[in-house]
Amino acid sequence: MERNLLGKVVINGKLLCKTGMHIGAAKENMEIGAIDSPVVRDPITREPYIPGSSFKGKLRSLLEKGLAKIPNRNIGSDVKMHVCDDADLAAKCGVCRIFGSTGKGDGKKNFPARLIVRDLNLTLDSREKLSDIDTGLQFTEWKFENAIDRVTSAANPRQIERVPKGAEFKMELVYSVEEPSHVVEDLKNLRLALELLILDALGGHGSRGYGKVDVKYDPLEAMTVEALKNKTEAQRITVSSLEDEDINTIAKLFSESRQE
């Protein structure tokens, strides 16, 4: 299929931690004392952040489950995910059309992702609040846990670093519009992935209460390529969220612009 860029949809919002969250970093690369499991931090500001790769991977895995996609590609360490083997299949797949796929075998083609997921950085308000907390750590908290041997009852203590409850991160997702007839389905699938995330967990140790999050939308923007070329407000709209009415409004913008 042809892959002409018709425009962009920018989904802005905030991700709120409802419980402590842990997205880990390699210990040998972090200088945080005796913490067994540190969080990933910006190397310059030392602020914790959510890597776009972690966020995108979680959304993709949840959507695969939500759409009952069968994991068919081993990506190492006995981990499997769903990936369409060629571009034609990916163009018809609710997951690969959004998140992309890598073709396999001779004559097969990749299908680059339509969705860009930015790194999520702390909001200014959260940065100021977390800088004042008294935990002995910068912007974060300690979480002390014990693993108990089921036979001897011996304890194995560990210290896990977490972003505290109440921390808020800026979210920006950018969806590329290539086919107007796909806009409604793709945005509804993306909304489904975000709603599943709210009912799941982000980061490690979710089954133990970590990583419960909520998503709050800021105004979403949709603009055609012509609007960007001409730097005009024509063919550029703002909607409040990803409700059905808003999604239909966005789809109408691109359908009408193609007809013109």
mmCIF file of C-alpha atoms in Angstrom:
data_model
loop_
_atom_site.group_PDB
_atom_site.id
_atom_site.type_symbol
_atom_site.label_atom_id
_atom_site.label_comp_id
_atom_site.label_asym_id
_atom_site.label_seq_id
_atom_site.Cartn_x
_atom_site.Cartn_y
_atom_site.Cartn_z
ATOM 1 C CA MET A 1 0.000 0.000 0.000
ATOM 2 C CA GLU A 2 1.085 3.598 -0.531
ATOM 3 C CA ARG A 3 2.338 5.357 2.591
ATOM 4 C CA ASN A 4 1.713 9.024 1.994
ATOM 5 C CA LEU A 5 1.793 11.238 5.074
ATOM 6 C CA LEU A 6 -1.496 13.137 5.326
ATOM 7 C CA GLY A 7 -0.942 14.731 8.717
ATOM 8 C CA LYS A 8 -0.337 14.254 12.408
ATOM 9 C CA VAL A 9 -2.400 13.759 15.562
ATOM 10 C CA VAL A 10 -0.643 14.876 18.754
ATOM 11 C CA ILE A 11 -2.023 13.281 21.903
ATOM 12 C CA ASN A 12 -0.961 15.331 24.913
ATOM 13 C CA GLY A 13 -1.618 14.480 28.510
ATOM 14 C CA LYS A 14 -0.257 13.550 31.905
ATOM 15 C CA LEU A 15 0.500 10.218 33.492
ATOM 16 C CA LEU A 16 -0.205 10.225 37.233
ATOM 17 C CA CYS A 17 1.337 7.657 39.584
ATOM 18 C CA LYS A 18 -1.395 6.325 41.867
ATOM 19 C CA THR A 19 1.130 4.104 43.657
ATOM 20 C CA GLY A 20 4.923 4.005 43.726
ATOM 21 C CA MET A 21 6.435 3.085 40.352
ATOM 22 C CA HIS A 22 9.676 1.306 39.472
ATOM 23 C CA ILE A 23 11.195 1.309 35.994
ATOM 24 C CA GLY A 24 14.639 -0.111 36.534
ATOM 25 C CA ALA A 25 18.113 0.833 35.382
ATOM 26 C CA ALA A 26 21.335 -1.167 35.375
ATOM 27 C CA LYS A 27 22.836 -0.854 38.861
ATOM 28 C CA GLU A 28 26.416 -0.672 37.642
ATOM 29 C CA ASN A 29 25.618 2.483 35.664
ATOM 30 C CA MET A 30 23.950 4.317 38.542
ATOM 31 C CA GLU A 31 25.580 5.802 41.624
ATOM 32 C CA ILE A 32 22.824 5.493 44.204
ATOM 33 C CA GLY A 33 24.487 3.944 47.214
ATOM 34 C CA ALA A 34 23.342 0.532 48.304
ATOM 35 C CA ILE A 35 20.001 0.374 46.496
ATOM 36 C CA ASP A 36 19.547 -3.089 45.012
ATOM 37 C CA SER A 37 17.243 -1.948 42.223
ATOM 38 C CA PRO A 38 17.507 1.727 41.149
ATOM 39 C CA VAL A 39 15.141 3.537 38.809
ATOM 40 C CA VAL A 40 16.169 4.933 35.440
ATOM 41 C CA ARG A 41 17.217 8.591 35.624
ATOM 42 C CA ASP A 42 18.156 11.367 33.248
ATOM 43 C CA PRO A 43 21.977 11.432 33.290
ATOM 44 C CA ILE A 44 22.099 15.252 33.351
ATOM 45 C CA THR A 45 19.232 16.330 35.617
ATOM 46 C CA ARG A 46 19.169 13.103 37.683
ATOM 47 C CA GLU A 47 15.385 13.191 37.527
ATOM 48 C CA PRO A 48 13.505 9.903 37.130
ATOM 49 C CA TYR A 49 11.663 9.559 33.843
ATOM 50 C CA ILE A 50 9.655 6.995 31.876
ATOM 51 C CA PRO A 51 11.495 5.908 28.714
ATOM 52 C CA GLY A 52 9.346 6.044 25.604
ATOM 53 C CA SER A 53 10.494 2.505 24.810
ATOM 54 C CA SER A 54 9.102 1.197 28.121
ATOM 55 C CA PHE A 55 5.809 3.038 27.681
ATOM 56 C CA LYS A 56 5.406 1.984 24.052
ATOM 57 C CA GLY A 57 6.281 -1.622 24.810
ATOM 58 C CA LYS A 58 3.713 -1.810 27.579
ATOM 59 C CA LEU A 59 0.981 -0.286 25.399
ATOM 60 C CA ARG A 60 1.795 -2.701 22.595
ATOM 61 C CA SER A 61 1.750 -5.781 24.818
ATOM 62 C CA LEU A 62 -1.597 -4.773 26.331
ATOM 63 C CA LEU A 63 -3.128 -4.140 22.909
ATOM 64 C CA GLU A 64 -1.873 -7.519 21.669
ATOM 65 C CA LYS A 65 -3.747 -9.145 24.541
ATOM 66 C CA GLY A 66 -6.793 -6.913 24.103
ATOM 67 C CA LEU A 67 -7.083 -7.826 20.415
ATOM 68 C CA ALA A 68 -6.237 -11.497 21.070
ATOM 69 C CA LYS A 69 -3.137 -11.468 18.886
ATOM 70 C CA ILE A 70 -1.055 -14.657 19.052
ATOM 71 C CA PRO A 71 2.635 -14.134 19.982
ATOM 72 C CA ASN A 72 4.503 -15.501 16.977
ATOM 73 C CA ARG A 73 8.004 -13.994 17.135
ATOM 74 C CA ASN A 74 10.714 -14.973 19.625
ATOM 75 C CA ILE A 75 12.677 -11.838 20.527
ATOM 76 C CA GLY A 76 15.122 -13.521 22.918
ATOM 77 C CA SER A 77 15.198 -15.064 26.401
ATOM 78 C CA ASP A 78 12.074 -17.066 25.551
ATOM 79 C CA VAL A 79 10.088 -13.828 25.205
ATOM 80 C CA LYS A 80 7.542 -13.783 22.396
ATOM 81 C CA MET A 81 5.469 -10.986 20.893
ATOM 82 C CA HIS A 82 3.101 -10.566 17.971
ATOM 83 C CA VAL A 83 4.779 -9.280 14.784
ATOM 84 C CA CYS A 84 3.371 -9.484 11.270
ATOM 85 C CA ASP A 85 5.892 -10.967 8.826
ATOM 86 C CA ASP A 86 5.339 -8.509 5.980
ATOM 87 C CA ALA A 87 4.038 -5.029 5.298
ATOM 88 C CA ASP A 88 0.784 -6.151 3.671
ATOM 89 C CA LEU A 89 -0.205 -8.149 6.750
ATOM 90 C CA ALA A 90 0.883 -5.322 9.059
ATOM 91 C CA ALA A 91 -1.327 -2.829 7.187
ATOM 92 C CA LYS A 92 -4.346 -4.971 8.130
ATOM 93 C CA CYS A 93 -3.278 -5.587 11.733
ATOM 94 C CA GLY A 94 -4.606 -3.385 14.534
ATOM 95 C CA VAL A 95 -1.353 -3.748 16.494
ATOM 96 C CA CYS A 96 1.396 -3.648 13.848
ATOM 97 C CA ARG A 97 -0.270 -0.797 11.955
ATOM 98 C CA ILE A 98 0.185 1.424 15.007
ATOM 99 C CA PHE A 99 3.352 0.068 16.593
ATOM 100 C CA GLY A 100 5.190 -1.211 13.514
ATOM 101 C CA SER A 101 6.621 -4.565 12.465
ATOM 102 C CA THR A 102 9.889 -5.957 11.158
ATOM 103 C CA GLY A 103 9.517 -8.122 8.063
ATOM 104 C CA LYS A 104 10.993 -11.606 8.058
ATOM 105 C CA GLY A 105 12.499 -13.588 5.210
ATOM 106 C CA ASP A 106 13.484 -12.757 1.624
ATOM 107 C CA GLY A 107 11.342 -10.219 -0.166
ATOM 108 C CA LYS A 108 9.548 -9.190 2.990
ATOM 109 C CA LYS A 109 9.168 -5.548 3.962
ATOM 110 C CA ASN A 110 9.118 -3.704 7.257
ATOM 111 C CA PHE A 111 6.146 -1.621 8.299
ATOM 112 C CA PRO A 112 7.436 1.432 10.254
ATOM 113 C CA ALA A 113 5.339 2.423 13.250
ATOM 114 C CA ARG A 114 2.693 5.100 12.830
ATOM 115 C CA LEU A 115 3.011 6.017 16.499
ATOM 116 C CA ILE A 116 5.854 7.976 18.095
ATOM 117 C CA VAL A 117 6.055 7.712 21.890
ATOM 118 C CA ARG A 118 8.169 10.401 23.549
ATOM 119 C CA ASP A 119 10.053 9.949 26.812
ATOM 120 C CA LEU A 120 7.850 11.051 29.719
ATOM 121 C CA ASN A 121 9.514 13.635 31.958
ATOM 122 C CA LEU A 122 8.334 15.011 35.285
ATOM 123 C CA THR A 123 5.997 17.974 35.194
ATOM 124 C CA LEU A 124 7.317 21.199 36.710
ATOM 125 C CA ASP A 125 4.932 20.889 39.652
ATOM 126 C CA SER A 126 6.037 17.313 40.405
ATOM 127 C CA ARG A 127 9.691 18.259 40.062
ATOM 128 C CA GLU A 128 9.260 20.944 42.716
ATOM 129 C CA LYS A 129 7.297 18.676 45.069
ATOM 130 C CA LEU A 130 9.692 15.740 44.761
ATOM 131 C CA SER A 131 12.739 17.933 45.271
ATOM 132 C CA ASP A 132 11.441 18.711 48.790
ATOM 133 C CA ILE A 133 10.746 15.157 49.988
ATOM 134 C CA ASP A 134 12.930 13.826 52.805
ATOM 135 C CA THR A 135 13.726 10.225 51.883
ATOM 136 C CA GLY A 136 17.497 10.330 51.569
ATOM 137 C CA LEU A 137 17.154 10.012 47.804
ATOM 138 C CA GLN A 138 16.792 12.632 45.085
ATOM 139 C CA PHE A 139 13.180 12.777 43.785
ATOM 140 C CA THR A 140 12.467 9.157 44.810
ATOM 141 C CA GLU A 141 11.800 6.869 47.782
ATOM 142 C CA TRP A 142 13.138 3.623 49.226
ATOM 143 C CA LYS A 143 10.915 0.546 49.360
ATOM 144 C CA PHE A 144 12.212 -2.167 51.680
ATOM 145 C CA GLU A 145 11.016 -5.714 51.033
ATOM 146 C CA ASN A 146 11.786 -9.214 52.247
ATOM 147 C CA ALA A 147 11.597 -12.446 50.291
ATOM 148 C CA ILE A 148 10.872 -15.321 52.692
ATOM 149 C CA ASP A 149 12.165 -18.851 52.123
ATOM 150 C CA ARG A 150 9.104 -21.137 52.236
ATOM 151 C CA VAL A 151 11.038 -23.945 53.972
ATOM 152 C CA THR A 152 13.476 -22.268 56.374
ATOM 153 C CA SER A 153 11.643 -18.920 56.775
ATOM 154 C CA ALA A 154 14.966 -17.166 56.155
ATOM 155 C CA ALA A 155 14.569 -13.579 54.948
ATOM 156 C CA ASN A 156 16.272 -12.086 51.909
ATOM 157 C CA PRO A 157 15.962 -8.289 52.315
ATOM 158 C CA ARG A 158 16.168 -5.941 49.342
ATOM 159 C CA GLN A 159 15.824 -2.219 48.724
ATOM 160 C CA ILE A 160 13.919 -1.031 45.672
ATOM 161 C CA GLU A 161 13.852 2.573 44.500
ATOM 162 C CA ARG A 162 10.464 3.952 43.441
ATOM 163 C CA VAL A 163 8.998 7.124 42.048
ATOM 164 C CA PRO A 164 6.538 8.116 44.813
ATOM 165 C CA LYS A 165 2.776 8.104 44.614
ATOM 166 C CA GLY A 166 1.479 11.410 43.247
ATOM 167 C CA ALA A 167 4.320 12.016 40.782
ATOM 168 C CA GLU A 168 3.120 13.271 37.401
ATOM 169 C CA PHE A 169 4.773 12.909 33.998
ATOM 170 C CA LYS A 170 4.148 14.748 30.722
ATOM 171 C CA MET A 171 2.861 12.448 27.973
ATOM 172 C CA GLU A 172 3.116 13.065 24.236
ATOM 173 C CA LEU A 173 2.126 10.538 21.582
ATOM 174 C CA VAL A 174 2.280 11.457 17.885
ATOM 175 C CA TYR A 175 0.217 9.426 15.414
ATOM 176 C CA SER A 176 0.964 9.713 11.693
ATOM 177 C CA VAL A 177 -2.114 9.696 9.455
ATOM 178 C CA GLU A 178 -1.449 7.698 6.289
ATOM 179 C CA GLU A 179 -4.913 6.393 5.431
ATOM 180 C CA PRO A 180 -8.096 8.259 6.494
ATOM 181 C CA SER A 181 -10.114 5.042 6.657
ATOM 182 C CA HIS A 182 -7.790 3.733 9.376
ATOM 183 C CA VAL A 183 -7.948 6.761 11.684
ATOM 184 C CA VAL A 184 -11.015 5.761 13.691
ATOM 185 C CA GLU A 185 -9.882 2.178 14.268
ATOM 186 C CA ASP A 186 -6.283 3.127 15.069
ATOM 187 C CA LEU A 187 -7.204 5.847 17.571
ATOM 188 C CA LYS A 188 -9.799 3.621 19.239
ATOM 189 C CA ASN A 189 -7.190 0.867 19.558
ATOM 190 C CA LEU A 190 -4.741 3.344 21.050
ATOM 191 C CA ARG A 191 -7.423 4.484 23.491
ATOM 192 C CA LEU A 192 -8.042 0.832 24.391
ATOM 193 C CA ALA A 193 -4.335 0.325 25.122
ATOM 194 C CA LEU A 194 -4.302 3.365 27.429
ATOM 195 C CA GLU A 195 -7.468 2.216 29.213
ATOM 196 C CA LEU A 196 -5.980 -1.252 29.715
ATOM 197 C CA LEU A 197 -2.852 0.376 31.148
ATOM 198 C CA ILE A 198 -4.955 2.156 33.779
ATOM 199 C CA LEU A 199 -6.288 -1.248 34.859
ATOM 200 C CA ASP A 200 -2.858 -2.881 34.705
ATOM 201 C CA ALA A 201 0.535 -1.571 35.886
ATOM 202 C CA LEU A 202 3.508 0.263 34.409
ATOM 203 C CA GLY A 203 7.017 -0.870 35.284
ATOM 204 C CA GLY A 204 8.106 -3.706 37.510
ATOM 205 C CA HIS A 205 6.440 -5.506 40.429
ATOM 206 C CA GLY A 206 2.897 -4.634 39.344
ATOM 207 C CA SER A 207 1.448 -7.693 41.072
ATOM 208 C CA ARG A 208 2.781 -6.313 44.378
ATOM 209 C CA GLY A 209 1.042 -2.961 44.060
ATOM 210 C CA TYR A 210 3.605 -0.980 42.091
ATOM 211 C CA GLY A 211 2.907 1.012 38.947
ATOM 212 C CA LYS A 212 -0.796 1.846 39.147
ATOM 213 C CA VAL A 213 -1.255 4.901 36.922
ATOM 214 C CA ASP A 214 -3.955 7.160 35.555
ATOM 215 C CA VAL A 215 -4.009 9.049 32.251
ATOM 216 C CA LYS A 216 -5.347 12.598 31.988
ATOM 217 C CA TYR A 217 -5.720 14.124 28.524
ATOM 218 C CA ASP A 218 -4.747 17.660 27.668
ATOM 219 C CA PRO A 219 -6.164 19.169 24.444
ATOM 220 C CA LEU A 220 -5.288 16.980 21.445
ATOM 221 C CA GLU A 221 -4.221 18.526 18.148
ATOM 222 C CA ALA A 222 -4.764 17.238 14.629
ATOM 223 C CA MET A 223 -3.308 18.925 11.573
ATOM 224 C CA THR A 224 -2.895 18.071 7.908
ATOM 225 C CA VAL A 225 0.369 18.338 6.006
ATOM 226 C CA GLU A 226 -1.079 21.339 4.118
ATOM 227 C CA ALA A 227 -1.702 23.127 7.411
ATOM 228 C CA LEU A 228 1.946 22.603 8.326
ATOM 229 C CA LYS A 229 3.193 23.668 4.894
ATOM 230 C CA ASN A 230 1.176 26.882 4.840
ATOM 231 C CA LYS A 231 1.444 27.572 8.570
ATOM 232 C CA THR A 232 -2.273 28.171 8.741
ATOM 233 C CA GLU A 233 -5.040 27.324 11.196
ATOM 234 C CA ALA A 234 -7.120 25.932 8.352
ATOM 235 C CA GLN A 235 -7.179 22.117 8.407
ATOM 236 C CA ARG A 236 -6.000 22.174 12.022
ATOM 237 C CA ILE A 237 -8.316 21.267 14.919
ATOM 238 C CA THR A 238 -8.195 20.766 18.686
ATOM 239 C CA VAL A 239 -10.281 18.205 20.594
ATOM 240 C CA SER A 240 -10.480 17.451 24.300
ATOM 241 C CA SER A 241 -9.862 13.698 24.498
ATOM 242 C CA LEU A 242 -10.163 10.374 22.670
ATOM 243 C CA GLU A 243 -13.908 9.952 23.070
ATOM 244 C CA ASP A 244 -15.803 8.645 20.044
ATOM 245 C CA GLU A 245 -17.036 12.103 19.044
ATOM 246 C CA ASP A 246 -13.501 13.515 19.132
ATOM 247 C CA ILE A 247 -12.093 10.606 17.117
ATOM 248 C CA ASN A 248 -14.807 10.999 14.490
ATOM 249 C CA THR A 249 -14.024 14.722 14.247
ATOM 250 C CA ILE A 250 -10.357 13.947 13.627
ATOM 251 C CA ALA A 251 -11.189 11.313 11.009
ATOM 252 C CA LYS A 252 -13.509 13.754 9.219
ATOM 253 C CA LEU A 253 -10.703 16.327 8.980
ATOM 254 C CA PHE A 254 -8.454 13.943 7.066
ATOM 255 C CA SER A 255 -11.221 12.465 4.926
ATOM 256 C CA GLU A 256 -12.256 15.935 3.752
ATOM 257 C CA SER A 257 -8.657 17.049 3.178
ATOM 258 C CA ARG A 258 -8.010 14.055 0.916
ATOM 259 C CA GLN A 259 -11.137 14.789 -1.104
ATOM 260 C CA GLU A 260 -9.922 18.329 -1.669
#
